[in-house]
Amino acid sequence: MKLTELLARFKKGISLAIGLVIIEHVAWIVEPAVFGKVIDALIERASGQASSLNASLFPLFLWIGVFAINSGTGVIRRIVDQKIYLSMFTQLATEISTVAKEKKFRTSKTAALAQLSEQYITFFQYRVPEIIEQVVQIGGTVIALAVFDWRISITCLTIIFPLLLINKIYTRKVSTLQKDVHDTFENTYDVFSSQKTEEIYSYYTKSANIKQKIANWGALNFGVMRFILLFIFLAVLYISIDLDDFTTGSIYSIVAYIWTFVTSSEYLPELMESWTSLKDVSNRLNQASL
């Protein structure tokens, strides 16, 4: 069972969900630039520099419209997502149970595979929107900052090289640990069937130790990313404040985009962990010929 196969089978529902995600986050990334214009318009109005009331109100109404698109699409997506992905999981779990019965898998393995298959649903429902969100935010931020000053955009892009190196190491280490987590998970039913306290304790201790190692690698990845982002953030502030003569609204927009870039970049390790976990689950289901 591969992601491409699931995309083909449920393409209508997934396409609708992804389309809503794109609309929501494109509107979100536009907001800081539009709101910066609102700030400048209000300052000009307060200082008596505005040519007319309409000139002051237009940026405000434009921002309200963008905000409404972002918020309204977000509400609709959260309702539609549940209907699409709960239906997908019901079908997947039923198919796994049917095939497992034909192949005479032990009950613990069947139950574990059914539960692990939920990671497909979690990936599509939560991780795919998050990936799209990060792509839109990072890409949109770089483009928006380039409009203000190309040097700011280039500075942000310097994170790509250390990011690729860090994530390559992280993926290699965590993929092995994710396999151990899933190996342990498949024995859950058997462990509880024994009704032996020491076996249950040993089972959860082993599982906790593996997950702690994954958390340690995630923490290291996060710390290194934050350290690199600190220097990028300082460089961008220097360019924005000392080298350019921006308006108050422009400064607001730039700072908002910088924070967007920082928070989006530091979230990547968590997405990588989900991806490595899903790859192992996919391998297991394929080996079971599901």
mmCIF file of C-alpha atoms in Angstrom:
data_model
loop_
_atom_site.group_PDB
_atom_site.id
_atom_site.type_symbol
_atom_site.label_atom_id
_atom_site.label_comp_id
_atom_site.label_asym_id
_atom_site.label_seq_id
_atom_site.Cartn_x
_atom_site.Cartn_y
_atom_site.Cartn_z
ATOM 1 C CA MET A 1 0.000 0.000 0.000
ATOM 2 C CA LYS A 2 1.663 3.187 -1.188
ATOM 3 C CA LEU A 3 0.796 6.856 -0.897
ATOM 4 C CA THR A 4 0.390 7.077 -4.680
ATOM 5 C CA GLU A 5 -2.180 4.266 -4.575
ATOM 6 C CA LEU A 6 -4.171 6.030 -1.859
ATOM 7 C CA LEU A 7 -4.013 9.295 -3.794
ATOM 8 C CA ALA A 8 -5.421 7.541 -6.856
ATOM 9 C CA ARG A 9 -8.221 5.836 -4.918
ATOM 10 C CA PHE A 10 -9.344 8.857 -2.928
ATOM 11 C CA LYS A 11 -8.228 11.597 -5.317
ATOM 12 C CA LYS A 12 -11.502 13.570 -5.274
ATOM 13 C CA GLY A 13 -11.691 13.912 -1.512
ATOM 14 C CA ILE A 14 -7.968 14.518 -1.049
ATOM 15 C CA SER A 15 -7.896 17.074 -3.892
ATOM 16 C CA LEU A 16 -10.744 19.005 -2.273
ATOM 17 C CA ALA A 17 -9.020 18.980 1.122
ATOM 18 C CA ILE A 18 -5.658 20.052 -0.333
ATOM 19 C CA GLY A 19 -7.302 22.784 -2.417
ATOM 20 C CA LEU A 20 -8.840 24.298 0.709
ATOM 21 C CA VAL A 21 -5.474 24.144 2.467
ATOM 22 C CA ILE A 22 -3.772 26.047 -0.370
ATOM 23 C CA ILE A 23 -6.446 28.772 -0.452
ATOM 24 C CA GLU A 24 -6.323 29.169 3.331
ATOM 25 C CA HIS A 25 -2.552 29.540 3.549
ATOM 26 C CA VAL A 26 -2.045 31.670 0.455
ATOM 27 C CA ALA A 27 -4.506 34.133 2.003
ATOM 28 C CA TRP A 28 -2.607 33.871 5.281
ATOM 29 C CA ILE A 29 0.783 34.663 3.732
ATOM 30 C CA VAL A 30 -0.656 37.725 1.970
ATOM 31 C CA GLU A 31 -2.027 39.182 5.218
ATOM 32 C CA PRO A 32 1.171 40.779 6.653
ATOM 33 C CA ALA A 33 1.862 42.742 3.460
ATOM 34 C CA VAL A 34 -1.746 43.965 3.288
ATOM 35 C CA PHE A 35 -1.867 44.824 6.996
ATOM 36 C CA GLY A 36 1.361 46.802 6.629
ATOM 37 C CA LYS A 37 -0.469 48.967 4.109
ATOM 38 C CA VAL A 38 -3.288 49.424 6.629
ATOM 39 C CA ILE A 39 -0.805 50.705 9.229
ATOM 40 C CA ASP A 40 0.723 53.185 6.773
ATOM 41 C CA ALA A 41 -2.738 54.381 5.681
ATOM 42 C CA LEU A 42 -3.863 54.947 9.275
ATOM 43 C CA ILE A 43 -0.642 56.820 10.108
ATOM 44 C CA GLU A 44 -1.101 59.042 7.052
ATOM 45 C CA ARG A 45 -4.737 59.628 8.027
ATOM 46 C CA ALA A 46 -3.787 60.566 11.604
ATOM 47 C CA SER A 47 -1.065 62.967 10.410
ATOM 48 C CA GLY A 48 -3.343 64.592 7.831
ATOM 49 C CA GLN A 49 -1.326 63.362 4.850
ATOM 50 C CA ALA A 50 -4.087 61.133 3.383
ATOM 51 C CA SER A 51 -5.641 62.544 0.209
ATOM 52 C CA SER A 52 -9.128 61.167 0.988
ATOM 53 C CA LEU A 53 -11.064 58.917 3.341
ATOM 54 C CA ASN A 54 -11.383 56.269 0.634
ATOM 55 C CA ALA A 55 -7.599 56.106 0.325
ATOM 56 C CA SER A 56 -7.427 55.220 4.024
ATOM 57 C CA LEU A 57 -10.314 52.768 4.057
ATOM 58 C CA PHE A 58 -9.412 50.754 0.943
ATOM 59 C CA PRO A 59 -6.382 48.995 2.526
ATOM 60 C CA LEU A 60 -8.490 48.245 5.612
ATOM 61 C CA PHE A 61 -11.319 46.641 3.634
ATOM 62 C CA LEU A 62 -8.795 44.748 1.517
ATOM 63 C CA TRP A 63 -7.202 43.303 4.651
ATOM 64 C CA ILE A 64 -10.633 42.377 6.075
ATOM 65 C CA GLY A 65 -11.407 40.544 2.822
ATOM 66 C CA VAL A 66 -8.150 38.580 2.929
ATOM 67 C CA PHE A 67 -8.709 37.798 6.618
ATOM 68 C CA ALA A 68 -12.240 36.580 5.863
ATOM 69 C CA ILE A 69 -10.992 34.268 3.090
ATOM 70 C CA ASN A 70 -8.330 32.809 5.371
ATOM 71 C CA SER A 71 -10.685 32.307 8.322
ATOM 72 C CA GLY A 72 -13.708 31.131 6.320
ATOM 73 C CA THR A 73 -11.714 28.586 4.323
ATOM 74 C CA GLY A 74 -10.122 27.352 7.554
ATOM 75 C CA VAL A 75 -13.550 26.698 9.088
ATOM 76 C CA ILE A 76 -14.833 24.831 6.030
ATOM 77 C CA ARG A 77 -11.639 22.749 5.752
ATOM 78 C CA ARG A 78 -11.834 21.552 9.343
ATOM 79 C CA ILE A 79 -15.387 20.305 8.761
ATOM 80 C CA VAL A 80 -14.721 18.679 5.389
ATOM 81 C CA ASP A 81 -11.469 17.016 6.520
ATOM 82 C CA GLN A 82 -13.193 14.834 9.095
ATOM 83 C CA LYS A 83 -15.743 13.489 6.642
ATOM 84 C CA ILE A 84 -13.092 12.662 4.016
ATOM 85 C CA TYR A 85 -10.424 11.108 6.201
ATOM 86 C CA LEU A 86 -12.639 9.187 8.633
ATOM 87 C CA SER A 87 -14.211 7.484 5.625
ATOM 88 C CA MET A 88 -10.738 6.637 4.293
ATOM 89 C CA PHE A 89 -9.654 5.068 7.586
ATOM 90 C CA THR A 90 -12.824 2.988 7.825
ATOM 91 C CA GLN A 91 -12.151 1.495 4.389
ATOM 92 C CA LEU A 92 -8.450 0.885 5.068
ATOM 93 C CA ALA A 93 -9.006 -0.811 8.424
ATOM 94 C CA THR A 94 -11.723 -3.046 6.937
ATOM 95 C CA GLU A 95 -9.514 -4.085 4.004
ATOM 96 C CA ILE A 96 -6.580 -4.865 6.301
ATOM 97 C CA SER A 97 -8.809 -7.025 8.481
ATOM 98 C CA THR A 98 -10.107 -8.947 5.448
ATOM 99 C CA VAL A 99 -6.664 -9.643 3.968
ATOM 100 C CA ALA A 100 -5.201 -10.512 7.364
ATOM 101 C CA LYS A 101 -7.970 -13.058 7.903
ATOM 102 C CA GLU A 102 -7.216 -14.695 4.543
ATOM 103 C CA LYS A 103 -3.499 -14.870 5.355
ATOM 104 C CA LYS A 104 -4.216 -16.087 8.894
ATOM 105 C CA PHE A 105 -2.203 -13.391 10.684
ATOM 106 C CA ARG A 106 -2.242 -13.539 14.450
ATOM 107 C CA THR A 107 -4.761 -11.164 16.044
ATOM 108 C CA SER A 108 -2.097 -8.901 17.553
ATOM 109 C CA LYS A 109 -0.447 -8.337 14.162
ATOM 110 C CA THR A 110 -3.780 -7.620 12.463
ATOM 111 C CA ALA A 111 -4.808 -5.107 15.125
ATOM 112 C CA ALA A 112 -1.388 -3.441 15.034
ATOM 113 C CA LEU A 113 -1.400 -3.127 11.242
ATOM 114 C CA ALA A 114 -4.908 -1.648 11.321
ATOM 115 C CA GLN A 115 -3.849 0.908 13.907
ATOM 116 C CA LEU A 116 -0.579 1.685 12.151
ATOM 117 C CA SER A 117 -2.516 2.298 8.931
ATOM 118 C CA GLU A 118 -4.109 5.239 10.707
ATOM 119 C CA GLN A 119 -0.799 7.009 10.181
ATOM 120 C CA TYR A 120 -1.754 7.273 6.499
ATOM 121 C CA ILE A 121 -4.876 9.172 7.521
ATOM 122 C CA THR A 122 -2.962 11.309 10.004
ATOM 123 C CA PHE A 123 -0.411 12.090 7.319
ATOM 124 C CA PHE A 124 -3.015 13.204 4.799
ATOM 125 C CA GLN A 125 -5.242 15.003 7.289
ATOM 126 C CA TYR A 126 -2.586 16.794 9.321
ATOM 127 C CA ARG A 127 0.887 16.390 7.855
ATOM 128 C CA VAL A 128 0.076 17.145 4.205
ATOM 129 C CA PRO A 129 -1.663 20.432 5.181
ATOM 130 C CA GLU A 130 1.308 21.221 7.426
ATOM 131 C CA ILE A 131 3.775 20.494 4.612
ATOM 132 C CA ILE A 132 1.783 22.696 2.230
ATOM 133 C CA GLU A 133 1.609 25.347 4.941
ATOM 134 C CA GLN A 134 5.388 25.325 5.429
ATOM 135 C CA VAL A 135 6.051 25.395 1.665
ATOM 136 C CA VAL A 136 3.636 28.302 1.171
ATOM 137 C CA GLN A 137 4.961 30.163 4.193
ATOM 138 C CA ILE A 138 8.665 29.685 3.473
ATOM 139 C CA GLY A 139 8.318 30.241 -0.289
ATOM 140 C CA GLY A 140 5.852 33.090 0.132
ATOM 141 C CA THR A 141 8.033 34.723 2.778
ATOM 142 C CA VAL A 142 11.130 34.606 0.580
ATOM 143 C CA ILE A 143 9.190 36.115 -2.347
ATOM 144 C CA ALA A 144 7.549 38.789 -0.167
ATOM 145 C CA LEU A 145 10.870 39.781 1.428
ATOM 146 C CA ALA A 146 12.489 39.982 -2.019
ATOM 147 C CA VAL A 147 9.894 42.644 -2.905
ATOM 148 C CA PHE A 148 11.155 44.749 0.006
ATOM 149 C CA ASP A 149 14.890 44.039 -0.519
ATOM 150 C CA TRP A 150 16.484 41.175 -2.454
ATOM 151 C CA ARG A 151 19.310 40.999 0.104
ATOM 152 C CA ILE A 152 16.840 39.986 2.817
ATOM 153 C CA SER A 153 15.512 37.163 0.655
ATOM 154 C CA ILE A 154 19.022 35.875 -0.172
ATOM 155 C CA THR A 155 19.944 35.930 3.517
ATOM 156 C CA CYS A 156 16.944 33.743 4.372
ATOM 157 C CA LEU A 157 17.787 31.296 1.589
ATOM 158 C CA THR A 158 21.213 30.591 3.120
ATOM 159 C CA ILE A 159 19.464 28.234 5.547
ATOM 160 C CA ILE A 160 18.848 25.693 2.760
ATOM 161 C CA PHE A 161 22.338 24.171 2.813
ATOM 162 C CA PRO A 162 22.629 23.484 6.572
ATOM 163 C CA LEU A 163 18.969 22.410 6.554
ATOM 164 C CA LEU A 164 19.588 19.712 3.932
ATOM 165 C CA LEU A 165 22.648 18.409 5.795
ATOM 166 C CA ILE A 166 20.923 18.327 9.188
ATOM 167 C CA ASN A 167 17.806 16.604 7.888
ATOM 168 C CA LYS A 168 19.863 13.979 6.015
ATOM 169 C CA ILE A 169 21.590 12.954 9.249
ATOM 170 C CA TYR A 170 18.353 13.165 11.224
ATOM 171 C CA THR A 171 16.386 10.994 8.783
ATOM 172 C CA ARG A 172 19.057 8.295 8.726
ATOM 173 C CA LYS A 173 19.170 8.047 12.519
ATOM 174 C CA VAL A 174 15.444 8.300 13.197
ATOM 175 C CA SER A 175 14.305 5.857 10.484
ATOM 176 C CA THR A 176 15.998 2.981 12.335
ATOM 177 C CA LEU A 177 14.417 4.046 15.621
ATOM 178 C CA GLN A 178 10.957 4.308 14.034
ATOM 179 C CA LYS A 179 11.303 0.719 12.827
ATOM 180 C CA ASP A 180 12.053 -0.358 16.415
ATOM 181 C CA VAL A 181 8.980 1.516 17.661
ATOM 182 C CA HIS A 182 6.708 -0.268 15.199
ATOM 183 C CA ASP A 183 8.320 -3.663 15.894
ATOM 184 C CA THR A 184 7.500 -3.181 19.551
ATOM 185 C CA PHE A 185 3.984 -1.940 18.801
ATOM 186 C CA GLU A 186 3.099 -5.117 16.896
ATOM 187 C CA ASN A 187 3.581 -7.113 20.121
ATOM 188 C CA THR A 188 1.233 -5.000 22.242
ATOM 189 C CA TYR A 189 -1.653 -7.463 22.191
ATOM 190 C CA ASP A 190 0.589 -10.441 23.016
ATOM 191 C CA VAL A 191 2.157 -8.600 25.945
ATOM 192 C CA PHE A 192 -1.200 -7.813 27.529
ATOM 193 C CA SER A 193 -2.462 -11.327 26.821
ATOM 194 C CA SER A 194 0.284 -12.705 29.083
ATOM 195 C CA GLN A 195 -1.153 -10.688 32.012
ATOM 196 C CA LYS A 196 2.343 -10.549 33.514
ATOM 197 C CA THR A 197 3.145 -7.243 35.171
ATOM 198 C CA GLU A 198 6.896 -7.543 34.597
ATOM 199 C CA GLU A 199 6.423 -8.137 30.843
ATOM 200 C CA ILE A 200 4.107 -5.158 30.521
ATOM 201 C CA TYR A 201 6.579 -3.004 32.457
ATOM 202 C CA SER A 202 9.461 -4.193 30.282
ATOM 203 C CA TYR A 203 7.431 -3.561 27.119
ATOM 204 C CA TYR A 204 6.642 0.055 27.992
ATOM 205 C CA THR A 205 10.154 0.703 29.290
ATOM 206 C CA LYS A 206 11.630 -0.471 25.998
ATOM 207 C CA SER A 207 9.109 1.580 24.007
ATOM 208 C CA ALA A 208 9.806 4.673 26.115
ATOM 209 C CA ASN A 209 13.571 4.330 25.672
ATOM 210 C CA ILE A 210 13.257 4.188 21.885
ATOM 211 C CA LYS A 211 10.900 7.175 21.775
ATOM 212 C CA GLN A 212 13.243 9.109 24.049
ATOM 213 C CA LYS A 213 16.090 8.565 21.580
ATOM 214 C CA ILE A 214 13.871 9.920 18.794
ATOM 215 C CA ALA A 215 13.028 12.918 20.977
ATOM 216 C CA ASN A 216 16.743 13.516 21.668
ATOM 217 C CA TRP A 217 17.540 13.621 17.943
ATOM 218 C CA GLY A 218 14.570 15.929 17.402
ATOM 219 C CA ALA A 219 15.799 18.247 20.163
ATOM 220 C CA LEU A 220 19.307 18.344 18.675
ATOM 221 C CA ASN A 221 17.890 19.101 15.228
ATOM 222 C CA PHE A 222 15.704 21.859 16.666
ATOM 223 C CA GLY A 223 18.571 23.420 18.633
ATOM 224 C CA VAL A 224 20.933 23.553 15.659
ATOM 225 C CA MET A 225 18.188 25.051 13.486
ATOM 226 C CA ARG A 226 17.419 27.748 16.053
ATOM 227 C CA PHE A 227 21.109 28.634 16.357
ATOM 228 C CA ILE A 228 21.424 29.127 12.602
ATOM 229 C CA LEU A 229 18.146 31.054 12.423
ATOM 230 C CA LEU A 230 19.383 33.464 15.097
ATOM 231 C CA PHE A 231 22.161 34.725 12.826
ATOM 232 C CA ILE A 232 19.814 34.911 9.849
ATOM 233 C CA PHE A 233 17.316 36.895 11.911
ATOM 234 C CA LEU A 234 19.989 39.378 13.066
ATOM 235 C CA ALA A 235 21.298 39.832 9.521
ATOM 236 C CA VAL A 236 17.812 40.534 8.178
ATOM 237 C CA LEU A 237 17.114 43.065 10.933
ATOM 238 C CA TYR A 238 20.363 44.863 10.128
ATOM 239 C CA ILE A 239 19.486 45.095 6.440
ATOM 240 C CA SER A 240 15.904 46.198 7.190
ATOM 241 C CA ILE A 241 16.678 48.870 9.772
ATOM 242 C CA ASP A 242 20.174 50.175 8.963
ATOM 243 C CA LEU A 243 20.416 49.832 5.180
ATOM 244 C CA ASP A 244 16.863 50.603 4.047
ATOM 245 C CA ASP A 245 14.487 53.479 4.707
ATOM 246 C CA PHE A 246 11.229 51.592 5.225
ATOM 247 C CA THR A 247 7.906 52.935 6.467
ATOM 248 C CA THR A 248 6.424 51.751 9.762
ATOM 249 C CA GLY A 249 4.019 49.467 7.908
ATOM 250 C CA SER A 250 6.842 47.953 5.866
ATOM 251 C CA ILE A 251 8.881 47.266 9.011
ATOM 252 C CA TYR A 252 5.843 45.512 10.504
ATOM 253 C CA SER A 253 5.409 43.372 7.375
ATOM 254 C CA ILE A 254 9.103 42.444 7.251
ATOM 255 C CA VAL A 255 9.203 41.435 10.925
ATOM 256 C CA ALA A 256 5.994 39.410 10.488
ATOM 257 C CA TYR A 257 7.492 37.600 7.499
ATOM 258 C CA ILE A 258 10.740 36.943 9.360
ATOM 259 C CA TRP A 259 8.854 35.333 12.227
ATOM 260 C CA THR A 260 6.869 33.288 9.742
ATOM 261 C CA PHE A 261 10.097 32.103 8.127
ATOM 262 C CA VAL A 262 11.659 31.242 11.496
ATOM 263 C CA THR A 263 8.676 29.317 12.873
ATOM 264 C CA SER A 264 8.119 27.442 9.610
ATOM 265 C CA SER A 265 11.762 26.398 9.341
ATOM 266 C CA GLU A 266 12.001 25.137 12.918
ATOM 267 C CA TYR A 267 8.904 22.974 12.422
ATOM 268 C CA LEU A 268 10.527 20.885 9.675
ATOM 269 C CA PRO A 269 12.152 18.298 12.030
ATOM 270 C CA GLU A 270 8.729 17.224 13.316
ATOM 271 C CA LEU A 271 7.478 16.785 9.763
ATOM 272 C CA MET A 272 10.552 14.706 8.919
ATOM 273 C CA GLU A 273 9.859 12.431 11.892
ATOM 274 C CA SER A 274 6.307 11.826 10.664
ATOM 275 C CA TRP A 275 7.574 11.070 7.169
ATOM 276 C CA THR A 276 10.136 8.495 8.345
ATOM 277 C CA SER A 277 7.469 6.830 10.488
ATOM 278 C CA LEU A 278 5.035 6.660 7.579
ATOM 279 C CA LYS A 279 7.674 5.142 5.278
ATOM 280 C CA ASP A 280 8.232 2.288 7.723
ATOM 281 C CA VAL A 281 4.472 1.710 8.069
ATOM 282 C CA SER A 282 4.173 1.635 4.275
ATOM 283 C CA ASN A 283 6.943 -0.979 4.060
ATOM 284 C CA ARG A 284 5.195 -3.165 6.634
ATOM 285 C CA LEU A 285 1.855 -3.062 4.858
ATOM 286 C CA ASN A 286 3.510 -3.782 1.519
ATOM 287 C CA GLN A 287 5.363 -6.767 2.987
ATOM 288 C CA ALA A 288 2.043 -8.068 4.270
ATOM 289 C CA SER A 289 0.684 -7.674 0.692
ATOM 290 C CA LEU A 290 -2.044 -5.326 1.799
#
